[in-house]
mmCIF file of C-alpha atoms and ligand atoms in Angstrom:
data_model
loop_
_atom_site.group_PDB
_atom_site.id
_atom_site.type_symbol
_atom_site.label_atom_id
_atom_site.label_comp_id
_atom_site.label_asym_id
_atom_site.label_seq_id
_atom_site.Cartn_x
_atom_site.Cartn_y
_atom_site.Cartn_z
ATOM 1 C CA UNK A 1 0.000 0.000 0.000
ATOM 2 C CA UNK A 2 1.232 3.461 -0.821
ATOM 3 C CA UNK A 3 1.411 5.895 2.024
ATOM 4 C CA UNK A 4 1.361 9.521 1.070
ATOM 5 C CA UNK A 5 4.217 11.563 2.458
ATOM 6 C CA UNK A 6 3.168 14.833 4.077
ATOM 7 C CA UNK A 7 4.164 17.757 1.886
ATOM 8 C CA UNK A 8 7.632 19.018 2.411
ATOM 9 C CA UNK A 9 7.815 22.228 4.462
ATOM 10 C CA UNK A 10 10.911 24.159 3.402
ATOM 11 C CA UNK A 11 12.691 26.567 5.708
ATOM 12 C CA UNK A 12 12.031 29.490 3.397
ATOM 13 C CA UNK A 13 10.168 30.126 0.188
ATOM 14 C CA UNK A 14 10.490 33.389 -1.752
ATOM 15 C CA UNK A 15 7.149 35.132 -2.141
ATOM 16 C CA UNK A 16 5.988 36.884 -5.311
ATOM 17 C CA UNK A 17 3.374 39.509 -4.540
ATOM 18 C CA UNK A 18 1.912 39.543 -8.084
ATOM 19 C CA UNK A 19 3.215 42.697 -9.777
ATOM 20 C CA UNK A 20 6.900 41.816 -10.089
ATOM 21 C CA UNK A 21 6.833 40.649 -13.709
ATOM 22 C CA UNK A 22 4.491 43.436 -14.791
ATOM 23 C CA UNK A 23 6.877 46.080 -13.444
ATOM 24 C CA UNK A 24 9.864 44.350 -15.027
ATOM 25 C CA UNK A 25 7.999 44.436 -18.357
ATOM 26 C CA UNK A 26 7.340 48.144 -17.775
ATOM 27 C CA UNK A 27 11.009 48.782 -17.115
ATOM 28 C CA UNK A 28 11.910 46.928 -20.312
ATOM 29 C CA UNK A 29 9.291 48.825 -22.323
ATOM 30 C CA UNK A 30 10.788 52.118 -21.165
ATOM 31 C CA UNK A 31 14.003 51.060 -22.891
ATOM 32 C CA UNK A 32 16.083 51.810 -19.809
ATOM 33 C CA UNK A 33 17.524 48.646 -18.336
ATOM 34 C CA UNK A 34 20.708 49.755 -16.596
ATOM 35 C CA UNK A 35 20.599 51.267 -13.116
ATOM 36 C CA UNK A 36 19.572 54.628 -11.672
ATOM 37 C CA UNK A 37 16.398 54.903 -13.775
ATOM 38 C CA UNK A 38 12.732 55.459 -12.934
ATOM 39 C CA UNK A 39 12.183 52.385 -10.707
ATOM 40 C CA UNK A 40 15.453 52.987 -8.870
ATOM 41 C CA UNK A 41 14.380 56.567 -8.174
ATOM 42 C CA UNK A 42 10.942 55.442 -7.051
ATOM 43 C CA UNK A 43 12.424 52.962 -4.555
ATOM 44 C CA UNK A 44 15.050 55.397 -3.284
ATOM 45 C CA UNK A 45 12.542 58.222 -2.837
ATOM 46 C CA UNK A 46 10.278 55.829 -0.961
ATOM 47 C CA UNK A 47 13.064 55.043 1.511
ATOM 48 C CA UNK A 48 13.935 58.706 1.923
ATOM 49 C CA UNK A 49 10.389 59.994 2.274
ATOM 50 C CA UNK A 50 8.525 57.153 4.001
ATOM 51 C CA UNK A 51 11.361 55.783 6.110
ATOM 52 C CA UNK A 52 13.206 59.038 6.702
ATOM 53 C CA UNK A 53 16.623 57.832 5.571
ATOM 54 C CA UNK A 54 18.930 60.762 4.798
ATOM 55 C CA UNK A 55 19.908 59.395 1.405
ATOM 56 C CA UNK A 56 19.042 55.970 0.026
ATOM 57 C CA UNK A 57 21.037 54.176 -2.680
ATOM 58 C CA UNK A 58 19.990 50.791 -4.042
ATOM 59 C CA UNK A 59 22.827 48.278 -4.299
ATOM 60 C CA UNK A 60 23.352 44.841 -5.784
ATOM 61 C CA UNK A 61 23.261 43.239 -2.332
ATOM 62 C CA UNK A 62 23.424 43.874 1.383
ATOM 63 C CA UNK A 63 27.072 42.892 1.088
ATOM 64 C CA UNK A 64 27.644 45.652 -1.478
ATOM 65 C CA UNK A 65 25.944 48.191 0.818
ATOM 66 C CA UNK A 66 28.307 47.205 3.647
ATOM 67 C CA UNK A 67 31.269 47.487 1.274
ATOM 68 C CA UNK A 68 30.180 50.986 0.306
ATOM 69 C CA UNK A 69 29.929 51.973 3.975
ATOM 70 C CA UNK A 70 33.439 50.611 4.535
ATOM 71 C CA UNK A 71 34.781 52.607 1.562
ATOM 72 C CA UNK A 72 33.153 55.766 2.911
ATOM 73 C CA UNK A 73 34.962 55.319 6.242
ATOM 74 C CA UNK A 74 38.327 55.886 4.540
ATOM 75 C CA UNK A 75 39.990 53.403 6.861
ATOM 76 C CA UNK A 76 43.740 53.698 7.491
ATOM 77 C CA UNK A 77 46.060 50.791 8.375
ATOM 78 C CA UNK A 78 45.590 49.948 12.059
ATOM 79 C CA UNK A 79 42.083 51.367 12.265
ATOM 80 C CA UNK A 80 39.784 49.100 14.244
ATOM 81 C CA UNK A 81 36.166 48.139 13.673
ATOM 82 C CA UNK A 82 34.054 46.502 16.391
ATOM 83 C CA UNK A 83 31.424 43.992 15.235
ATOM 84 C CA UNK A 84 29.593 40.961 16.591
ATOM 85 C CA UNK A 85 31.041 37.496 16.123
ATOM 86 C CA UNK A 86 27.561 36.014 15.678
ATOM 87 C CA UNK A 87 26.841 37.343 12.189
ATOM 88 C CA UNK A 88 27.213 36.673 8.485
ATOM 89 C CA UNK A 89 30.660 36.891 6.841
ATOM 90 C CA UNK A 90 29.736 40.033 4.872
ATOM 91 C CA UNK A 91 29.550 42.102 8.070
ATOM 92 C CA UNK A 92 33.247 41.334 8.556
ATOM 93 C CA UNK A 93 34.534 41.010 4.983
ATOM 94 C CA UNK A 94 33.424 44.505 3.992
ATOM 95 C CA UNK A 95 35.777 46.079 6.543
ATOM 96 C CA UNK A 96 38.556 43.524 6.197
ATOM 97 C CA UNK A 97 38.684 44.297 2.463
ATOM 98 C CA UNK A 98 39.497 47.928 3.406
ATOM 99 C CA UNK A 99 42.336 46.798 5.698
ATOM 100 C CA UNK A 100 40.569 47.268 9.027
ATOM 101 C CA UNK A 101 41.530 45.347 12.159
ATOM 102 C CA UNK A 102 38.455 43.451 13.331
ATOM 103 C CA UNK A 103 37.481 43.385 17.013
ATOM 104 C CA UNK A 104 34.832 40.760 17.677
ATOM 105 C CA UNK A 105 32.207 41.361 20.363
ATOM 106 C CA UNK A 106 30.153 38.742 22.156
ATOM 107 C CA UNK A 107 26.376 38.492 22.061
ATOM 108 C CA UNK A 108 24.195 39.208 25.045
ATOM 109 C CA UNK A 109 23.330 36.275 27.305
ATOM 110 C CA UNK A 110 19.640 37.060 26.725
ATOM 111 C CA UNK A 111 19.566 37.246 22.918
ATOM 112 C CA UNK A 112 21.940 36.972 19.936
ATOM 113 C CA UNK A 113 22.426 40.739 19.529
ATOM 114 C CA UNK A 114 25.708 42.156 20.717
ATOM 115 C CA UNK A 115 26.166 43.171 24.306
ATOM 116 C CA UNK A 116 26.860 46.935 24.624
ATOM 117 C CA UNK A 117 29.302 46.219 27.479
ATOM 118 C CA UNK A 118 31.407 44.386 24.894
ATOM 119 C CA UNK A 119 31.715 47.559 22.837
ATOM 120 C CA UNK A 120 32.961 49.408 25.914
ATOM 121 C CA UNK A 121 35.491 46.603 26.523
ATOM 122 C CA UNK A 122 36.836 46.731 22.950
ATOM 123 C CA UNK A 123 37.119 50.482 22.317
ATOM 124 C CA UNK A 124 40.722 51.691 21.899
ATOM 125 C CA UNK A 125 42.185 54.947 20.536
ATOM 126 C CA UNK A 126 42.269 53.215 17.111
ATOM 127 C CA UNK A 127 38.563 52.351 17.035
ATOM 128 C CA UNK A 128 36.842 54.046 14.097
ATOM 129 C CA UNK A 129 33.505 52.309 13.753
ATOM 130 C CA UNK A 130 31.022 49.951 15.376
ATOM 131 C CA UNK A 131 28.820 47.653 13.315
ATOM 132 C CA UNK A 132 25.638 46.455 14.999
ATOM 133 C CA UNK A 133 23.569 43.624 13.536
ATOM 134 C CA UNK A 134 19.858 43.637 14.349
ATOM 135 C CA UNK A 135 19.590 39.847 14.426
ATOM 136 C CA UNK A 136 16.214 38.382 13.406
ATOM 137 C CA UNK A 137 14.979 41.934 12.817
ATOM 138 C CA UNK A 138 15.142 42.608 16.566
ATOM 139 C CA UNK A 139 16.744 45.925 17.510
ATOM 140 C CA UNK A 140 20.091 46.098 19.269
ATOM 141 C CA UNK A 141 20.159 48.135 22.466
ATOM 142 C CA UNK A 142 20.791 51.448 20.727
ATOM 143 C CA UNK A 143 20.048 53.498 23.846
ATOM 144 C CA UNK A 144 23.110 51.918 25.478
ATOM 145 C CA UNK A 145 25.248 51.950 22.317
ATOM 146 C CA UNK A 146 24.697 55.535 21.080
ATOM 147 C CA UNK A 147 26.345 57.256 24.085
ATOM 148 C CA UNK A 148 29.507 55.187 23.451
ATOM 149 C CA UNK A 149 29.477 56.171 19.776
ATOM 150 C CA UNK A 150 29.137 59.857 20.652
ATOM 151 C CA UNK A 151 31.638 59.860 23.492
ATOM 152 C CA UNK A 152 34.375 58.276 21.358
ATOM 153 C CA UNK A 153 33.453 60.010 18.063
ATOM 154 C CA UNK A 154 32.864 56.724 16.282
ATOM 155 C CA UNK A 155 30.870 55.902 13.182
ATOM 156 C CA UNK A 156 27.851 53.646 13.720
ATOM 157 C CA UNK A 157 26.899 51.246 10.949
ATOM 158 C CA UNK A 158 23.656 49.319 11.271
ATOM 159 C CA UNK A 159 23.742 45.966 9.519
ATOM 160 C CA UNK A 160 19.976 46.092 9.075
ATOM 161 C CA UNK A 161 20.011 43.319 6.455
ATOM 162 C CA UNK A 162 17.238 41.497 8.370
ATOM 163 C CA UNK A 163 15.587 44.538 9.884
ATOM 164 C CA UNK A 164 13.314 46.226 7.352
ATOM 165 C CA UNK A 165 10.138 47.504 9.110
ATOM 166 C CA UNK A 166 11.598 47.065 12.615
ATOM 167 C CA UNK A 167 11.981 49.698 15.326
ATOM 168 C CA UNK A 168 13.928 50.614 18.438
ATOM 169 C CA UNK A 169 11.246 52.269 20.532
ATOM 170 C CA UNK A 170 9.803 54.688 17.978
ATOM 171 C CA UNK A 171 12.951 54.958 15.889
ATOM 172 C CA UNK A 172 13.008 53.030 12.645
ATOM 173 C CA UNK A 173 15.997 50.707 12.285
ATOM 174 C CA UNK A 174 18.280 51.928 9.554
ATOM 175 C CA UNK A 175 17.624 55.574 10.394
ATOM 176 C CA UNK A 176 19.812 55.726 13.496
ATOM 177 C CA UNK A 177 23.359 54.885 12.373
ATOM 178 C CA UNK A 178 25.545 57.088 10.174
ATOM 179 C CA UNK A 179 25.032 54.249 7.696
ATOM 180 C CA UNK A 180 22.677 51.305 7.439
ATOM 181 C CA UNK A 181 22.796 48.331 5.072
ATOM 182 C CA UNK A 182 19.662 46.423 4.066
ATOM 183 C CA UNK A 183 19.438 43.212 2.075
ATOM 184 C CA UNK A 184 16.790 42.129 -0.426
ATOM 185 C CA UNK A 185 18.196 38.618 -0.803
ATOM 186 C CA UNK A 186 15.467 36.050 -1.412
ATOM 187 C CA UNK A 187 15.679 34.891 2.215
ATOM 188 C CA UNK A 188 14.786 38.327 3.595
ATOM 189 C CA UNK A 189 11.268 39.707 4.295
ATOM 190 C CA UNK A 190 11.337 41.958 1.230
ATOM 191 C CA UNK A 191 13.198 40.448 -1.695
ATOM 192 C CA UNK A 192 14.551 41.278 -5.122
ATOM 193 C CA UNK A 193 16.332 37.948 -5.564
ATOM 194 C CA UNK A 194 19.615 39.681 -4.875
ATOM 195 C CA UNK A 195 19.635 43.326 -3.887
ATOM 196 C CA UNK A 196 20.368 45.786 -1.132
ATOM 197 C CA UNK A 197 20.239 49.359 0.046
ATOM 198 C CA UNK A 198 22.660 51.732 1.682
ATOM 199 C CA UNK A 199 21.065 54.404 3.883
ATOM 200 C CA UNK A 200 23.320 57.405 4.464
ATOM 201 C CA UNK A 201 21.987 59.349 7.428
ATOM 202 C CA UNK A 202 24.876 61.779 7.852
ATOM 203 C CA UNK A 203 24.698 64.359 5.068
ATOM 204 C CA UNK A 204 28.448 64.836 4.960
ATOM 205 C CA UNK A 205 28.843 61.426 3.304
ATOM 206 C CA UNK A 206 26.015 61.798 0.779
ATOM 207 C CA UNK A 207 27.845 63.232 -2.215
ATOM 208 C CA UNK A 208 30.804 60.871 -1.974
ATOM 209 C CA UNK A 209 28.452 57.901 -1.546
ATOM 210 C CA UNK A 210 26.845 58.638 -4.893
ATOM 211 C CA UNK A 211 30.268 58.886 -6.574
ATOM 212 C CA UNK A 212 31.506 55.593 -5.117
ATOM 213 C CA UNK A 213 28.197 54.021 -6.191
ATOM 214 C CA UNK A 214 28.700 55.148 -9.820
ATOM 215 C CA UNK A 215 32.225 53.742 -10.358
ATOM 216 C CA UNK A 216 34.041 56.779 -8.977
ATOM 217 C CA UNK A 217 32.398 59.207 -11.415
ATOM 218 C CA UNK A 218 30.201 62.262 -10.942
ATOM 219 C CA UNK A 219 27.651 60.773 -13.355
ATOM 220 C CA UNK A 220 24.662 61.204 -11.041
ATOM 221 C CA UNK A 221 25.412 64.909 -10.470
ATOM 222 C CA UNK A 222 26.099 65.342 -14.211
ATOM 223 C CA UNK A 223 22.664 63.979 -15.119
ATOM 224 C CA UNK A 224 21.065 66.344 -12.634
ATOM 225 C CA UNK A 225 22.815 69.171 -14.465
ATOM 226 C CA UNK A 226 24.950 70.070 -11.449
ATOM 227 C CA UNK A 227 28.289 69.678 -13.214
ATOM 228 C CA UNK A 228 29.379 70.414 -16.770
ATOM 229 C CA UNK A 229 31.537 67.314 -17.205
ATOM 230 C CA UNK A 230 31.150 63.622 -16.486
ATOM 231 C CA UNK A 231 34.500 62.554 -15.042
ATOM 232 C CA UNK A 232 36.464 60.182 -12.857
ATOM 233 C CA UNK A 233 36.607 62.012 -9.517
ATOM 234 C CA UNK A 234 37.231 59.369 -6.801
ATOM 235 C CA UNK A 235 37.565 55.641 -6.186
ATOM 236 C CA UNK A 236 34.430 53.562 -6.654
ATOM 237 C CA UNK A 237 32.907 50.449 -8.120
ATOM 238 C CA UNK A 238 29.718 49.176 -9.722
ATOM 239 C CA UNK A 239 27.316 49.048 -6.817
ATOM 240 C CA UNK A 240 24.006 49.876 -8.467
ATOM 241 C CA UNK A 241 21.479 47.265 -9.569
ATOM 242 C CA UNK A 242 19.680 47.239 -12.900
ATOM 243 C CA UNK A 243 16.169 48.630 -13.381
ATOM 244 C CA UNK A 244 14.817 45.053 -13.515
ATOM 245 C CA UNK A 245 15.911 44.522 -9.935
ATOM 246 C CA UNK A 246 14.451 47.870 -8.863
ATOM 247 C CA UNK A 247 11.165 47.067 -10.649
ATOM 248 C CA UNK A 248 10.895 43.723 -8.829
ATOM 249 C CA UNK A 249 11.712 45.441 -5.543
ATOM 250 C CA UNK A 250 9.049 48.088 -6.099
ATOM 251 C CA UNK A 251 6.358 45.401 -6.369
ATOM 252 C CA UNK A 252 7.544 43.952 -3.067
ATOM 253 C CA UNK A 253 7.637 47.335 -1.336
ATOM 254 C CA UNK A 254 4.035 47.981 -2.338
ATOM 255 C CA UNK A 255 3.069 44.833 -0.423
ATOM 256 C CA UNK A 256 5.272 45.441 2.581
ATOM 257 C CA UNK A 257 2.411 45.850 5.066
ATOM 258 C CA UNK A 258 0.788 42.551 4.059
ATOM 259 C CA UNK A 259 4.089 40.724 4.310
ATOM 260 C CA UNK A 260 4.882 42.318 7.652
ATOM 261 C CA UNK A 261 1.503 41.518 9.196
ATOM 262 C CA UNK A 262 1.563 37.934 8.051
ATOM 263 C CA UNK A 263 5.075 37.275 9.330
ATOM 264 C CA UNK A 264 4.261 38.952 12.650
ATOM 265 C CA UNK A 265 1.205 36.738 13.011
ATOM 266 C CA UNK A 266 3.197 33.598 12.182
ATOM 267 C CA UNK A 267 5.878 34.640 14.666
ATOM 268 C CA UNK A 268 3.286 35.109 17.434
ATOM 269 C CA UNK A 269 1.693 31.755 16.576
ATOM 270 C CA UNK A 270 5.056 30.065 17.136
ATOM 271 C CA UNK A 271 5.633 31.983 20.346
ATOM 272 C CA UNK A 272 2.274 30.933 21.755
ATOM 273 C CA UNK A 273 2.314 27.392 20.418
ATOM 274 C CA UNK A 274 5.803 26.638 21.707
ATOM 275 C CA UNK A 275 5.462 28.413 25.060
ATOM 276 C CA UNK A 276 5.229 25.071 26.952
ATOM 277 C CA UNK A 277 8.874 24.364 26.034
ATOM 278 C CA UNK A 278 10.056 27.091 28.390
ATOM 279 C CA UNK A 279 9.111 24.870 31.338
ATOM 280 C CA UNK A 280 11.591 22.264 30.038
ATOM 281 C CA UNK A 281 14.444 24.760 30.006
ATOM 282 C CA UNK A 282 14.417 25.698 26.340
ATOM 283 C CA UNK A 283 14.498 29.398 25.520
ATOM 284 C CA UNK A 284 12.100 31.189 23.220
ATOM 285 C CA UNK A 285 13.205 34.510 21.680
ATOM 286 C CA UNK A 286 13.746 37.228 24.269
ATOM 287 C CA UNK A 287 12.469 40.513 22.849
ATOM 288 C CA UNK A 288 13.532 43.513 24.957
ATOM 289 C CA UNK A 289 10.893 46.193 25.614
ATOM 290 C CA UNK A 290 12.571 48.654 23.220
ATOM 291 C CA UNK A 291 12.478 46.072 20.404
ATOM 292 C CA UNK A 292 8.854 44.939 20.623
ATOM 293 C CA UNK A 293 8.064 46.363 17.197
ATOM 294 C CA UNK A 294 10.021 43.837 15.144
ATOM 295 C CA UNK A 295 9.407 42.385 11.706
ATOM 296 C CA UNK A 296 9.055 38.663 12.429
ATOM 297 C CA UNK A 297 12.068 37.857 10.278
ATOM 298 C CA UNK A 298 13.191 34.739 12.179
ATOM 299 C CA UNK A 299 11.615 32.552 14.827
ATOM 300 C CA UNK A 300 14.186 30.585 16.772
ATOM 301 C CA UNK A 301 14.421 28.224 19.719
ATOM 302 C CA UNK A 302 17.447 27.797 21.950
ATOM 303 C CA UNK A 303 17.719 24.083 22.651
ATOM 304 C CA UNK A 304 19.243 22.780 25.866
ATOM 305 C CA UNK A 305 22.318 21.352 24.157
ATOM 306 C CA UNK A 306 24.006 20.983 20.788
ATOM 307 C CA UNK A 307 23.138 17.269 20.711
ATOM 308 C CA UNK A 308 19.495 17.939 21.411
ATOM 309 C CA UNK A 309 19.357 20.511 18.619
ATOM 310 C CA UNK A 310 20.909 18.103 16.123
ATOM 311 C CA UNK A 311 18.424 15.411 17.120
ATOM 312 C CA UNK A 312 15.529 17.829 16.734
ATOM 313 C CA UNK A 313 16.760 18.871 13.261
ATOM 314 C CA UNK A 314 16.867 15.211 12.269
ATOM 315 C CA UNK A 315 13.487 14.455 13.831
ATOM 316 C CA UNK A 316 11.862 17.320 11.918
ATOM 317 C CA UNK A 317 13.651 16.325 8.704
ATOM 318 C CA UNK A 318 12.130 12.853 9.108
ATOM 319 C CA UNK A 319 8.730 14.587 9.143
ATOM 320 C CA UNK A 320 9.629 16.491 5.972
ATOM 321 C CA UNK A 321 10.195 19.763 7.821
ATOM 322 C CA UNK A 322 13.360 21.739 7.259
ATOM 323 C CA UNK A 323 14.613 23.590 10.354
ATOM 324 C CA UNK A 324 18.101 25.059 10.308
ATOM 325 C CA UNK A 325 20.810 26.326 12.634
ATOM 326 C CA UNK A 326 22.487 29.654 11.985
ATOM 327 C CA UNK A 327 25.832 31.472 12.185
ATOM 328 C CA UNK A 328 29.029 29.848 13.304
ATOM 329 C CA UNK A 329 31.050 32.459 15.253
ATOM 330 C CA UNK A 330 33.373 34.419 12.984
ATOM 331 C CA UNK A 331 36.138 34.773 15.587
ATOM 332 C CA UNK A 332 36.396 30.961 15.613
ATOM 333 C CA UNK A 333 36.050 30.483 11.865
ATOM 334 C CA UNK A 334 38.589 28.573 9.737
ATOM 335 C CA UNK A 335 39.553 31.888 8.149
ATOM 336 C CA UNK A 336 39.894 34.010 11.272
ATOM 337 C CA UNK A 337 40.690 31.856 14.294
ATOM 338 C CA UNK A 338 44.466 32.032 13.870
ATOM 339 C CA UNK A 339 44.257 35.846 13.759
ATOM 340 C CA UNK A 340 41.975 36.126 16.767
ATOM 341 C CA UNK A 341 43.378 37.120 20.105
ATOM 342 C CA UNK A 342 40.867 37.660 22.848
ATOM 343 C CA UNK A 343 38.661 35.773 25.248
ATOM 344 C CA UNK A 344 36.225 33.061 24.248
ATOM 345 C CA UNK A 345 32.968 34.628 23.182
ATOM 346 C CA UNK A 346 30.765 32.228 25.087
ATOM 347 C CA UNK A 347 27.351 33.575 24.219
ATOM 348 C CA UNK A 348 28.121 33.705 20.514
ATOM 349 C CA UNK A 349 29.425 30.117 20.665
ATOM 350 C CA UNK A 350 26.348 29.096 22.601
ATOM 351 C CA UNK A 351 23.936 30.464 19.976
ATOM 352 C CA UNK A 352 25.951 28.759 17.252
ATOM 353 C CA UNK A 353 25.506 25.429 19.031
ATOM 354 C CA UNK A 354 21.966 25.629 20.340
ATOM 355 C CA UNK A 355 19.917 28.013 18.190
ATOM 356 C CA UNK A 356 17.410 26.498 15.758
ATOM 357 C CA UNK A 357 15.338 28.434 13.211
ATOM 358 C CA UNK A 358 11.887 27.195 12.231
ATOM 359 C CA UNK A 359 10.174 27.586 8.830
ATOM 360 C CA UNK A 360 8.690 31.081 8.467
ATOM 361 C CA UNK A 361 7.599 32.483 5.113
ATOM 362 C CA UNK A 362 4.568 34.210 3.636
ATOM 363 C CA UNK A 363 3.040 31.115 2.080
ATOM 364 C CA UNK A 364 3.405 28.900 5.146
ATOM 365 C CA UNK A 365 -0.217 27.996 5.832
ATOM 366 C CA UNK A 366 -1.813 27.798 9.283
ATOM 367 C CA UNK A 367 -2.126 24.076 8.822
ATOM 368 C CA UNK A 368 1.541 23.677 7.934
ATOM 369 C CA UNK A 369 2.588 25.830 10.842
ATOM 370 C CA UNK A 370 0.475 23.718 13.209
ATOM 371 C CA UNK A 371 2.233 20.680 11.858
ATOM 372 C CA UNK A 372 5.639 22.224 12.643
ATOM 373 C CA UNK A 373 4.535 23.208 16.164
ATOM 374 C CA UNK A 374 3.016 19.803 16.871
ATOM 375 C CA UNK A 375 6.103 17.957 15.731
ATOM 376 C CA UNK A 376 8.411 20.144 17.821
ATOM 377 C CA UNK A 377 6.182 19.593 20.858
ATOM 378 C CA UNK A 378 5.936 15.907 19.950
ATOM 379 C CA UNK A 379 9.700 15.562 19.937
ATOM 380 C CA UNK A 380 9.806 16.736 23.534
ATOM 381 C CA UNK A 381 6.690 15.130 24.951
ATOM 382 C CA UNK A 382 6.774 11.646 23.456
ATOM 383 C CA UNK A 383 10.404 10.838 22.982
ATOM 384 C CA UNK A 384 12.854 13.154 24.585
ATOM 385 C CA UNK A 385 11.428 14.472 27.789
ATOM 386 C CA UNK A 386 14.244 13.748 30.221
HETATM 387 C C1 PLP B 401 21.663 38.662 4.487
HETATM 388 C C2 PLP B 401 22.670 39.344 5.336
HETATM 389 C C3 PLP B 401 23.770 40.033 4.800
HETATM 390 C C4 PLP B 401 24.120 39.983 3.345
HETATM 391 O O1 PLP B 401 23.141 40.419 2.490
HETATM 392 P P1 PLP B 401 23.231 39.983 0.925
HETATM 393 O O2 PLP B 401 22.154 40.795 0.303
HETATM 394 O O3 PLP B 401 22.982 38.519 0.879
HETATM 395 O O4 PLP B 401 24.572 40.346 0.433
HETATM 396 C C5 PLP B 401 24.606 40.714 5.653
HETATM 397 N N1 PLP B 401 24.398 40.731 6.973
HETATM 398 C C6 PLP B 401 23.374 40.079 7.533
HETATM 399 C C7 PLP B 401 23.179 40.145 9.022
HETATM 400 C C8 PLP B 401 22.475 39.343 6.746
HETATM 401 O O5 PLP B 401 21.467 38.683 7.317
#
């Protein structure tokens, strides 16, 4: 007899809102396919006007936005950049590529975001910048971090790759740092396949940002009629995406409220459904009061041990459900560990070992989500309750 396998529940599934291909066709019909055209302007103006970013430049990726921020810092040999260890490689690579010395900070014991006390520990006279990562779209403790930035005249870069539509109290993430990088990779809440955005909130960097963005030329100013010649005026690279990417992104931005509300609801459903696990000693996400308005980017559990997490991953995989772990600490990575001198970053290592992300995406149905919740609970109640 054939038994039907339950449908596979992936970890993530990119969501098309409906207008993406229509807008791409529009971009093509306008005969302007390279970057910095009508759809690019529409997206950038949206971020400046609706989100209050000083200047917004679309990029080919979140990585590219971080690289632009690093270029704008004009780092000198020996300059130091403080960043969390529990993050994606791009947060580090962008600054390493400019010759910075990386100083890795540990996460908080309560949540994966960096601990502000770690910034205080790592500041030296050579510190130039601090990069904060709003993990899972949950705000870092900016109220504790900003005074350190001001006191030591540092540059604050928000790696807001996961944090579109999230807030710290009433302040929108991405509007607080001198710079903020967003990602529109297909795994993020708002997607363009690959894509990103650099927000430049300190006006003194705005003009140079545009030059670096356009291969070191004053092309953007030239087309606005602000300069008589189109010339090579600084270093730069090709950071801007094509109009097709911007057109796709515009369709997604139009649906941002729908996407946000659905993800928030799914996040809350997990939080409520999995609440009984807290009594067993597992941890559900800790959302500080200042970060309550978050975008439901990731729902994670902190298992009691590495072994337990691996067993749970396997158990869910056997039920056709894909749950995944996340970052491995950068300070301990094959690339960096021989260059790292400093204490063990225990919290970062702990999240690497014990954190598990559950499926969360627009098209995850209520029924599918119940299945995930029931199997996670089932793992603990029927087989593994020690
Ligand atoms: C996704 C992500 C990036 C990189 O963004 P891309 O668009 O994939 O280049 C950087 N930092 C963090 C924290 C991310 O989640």
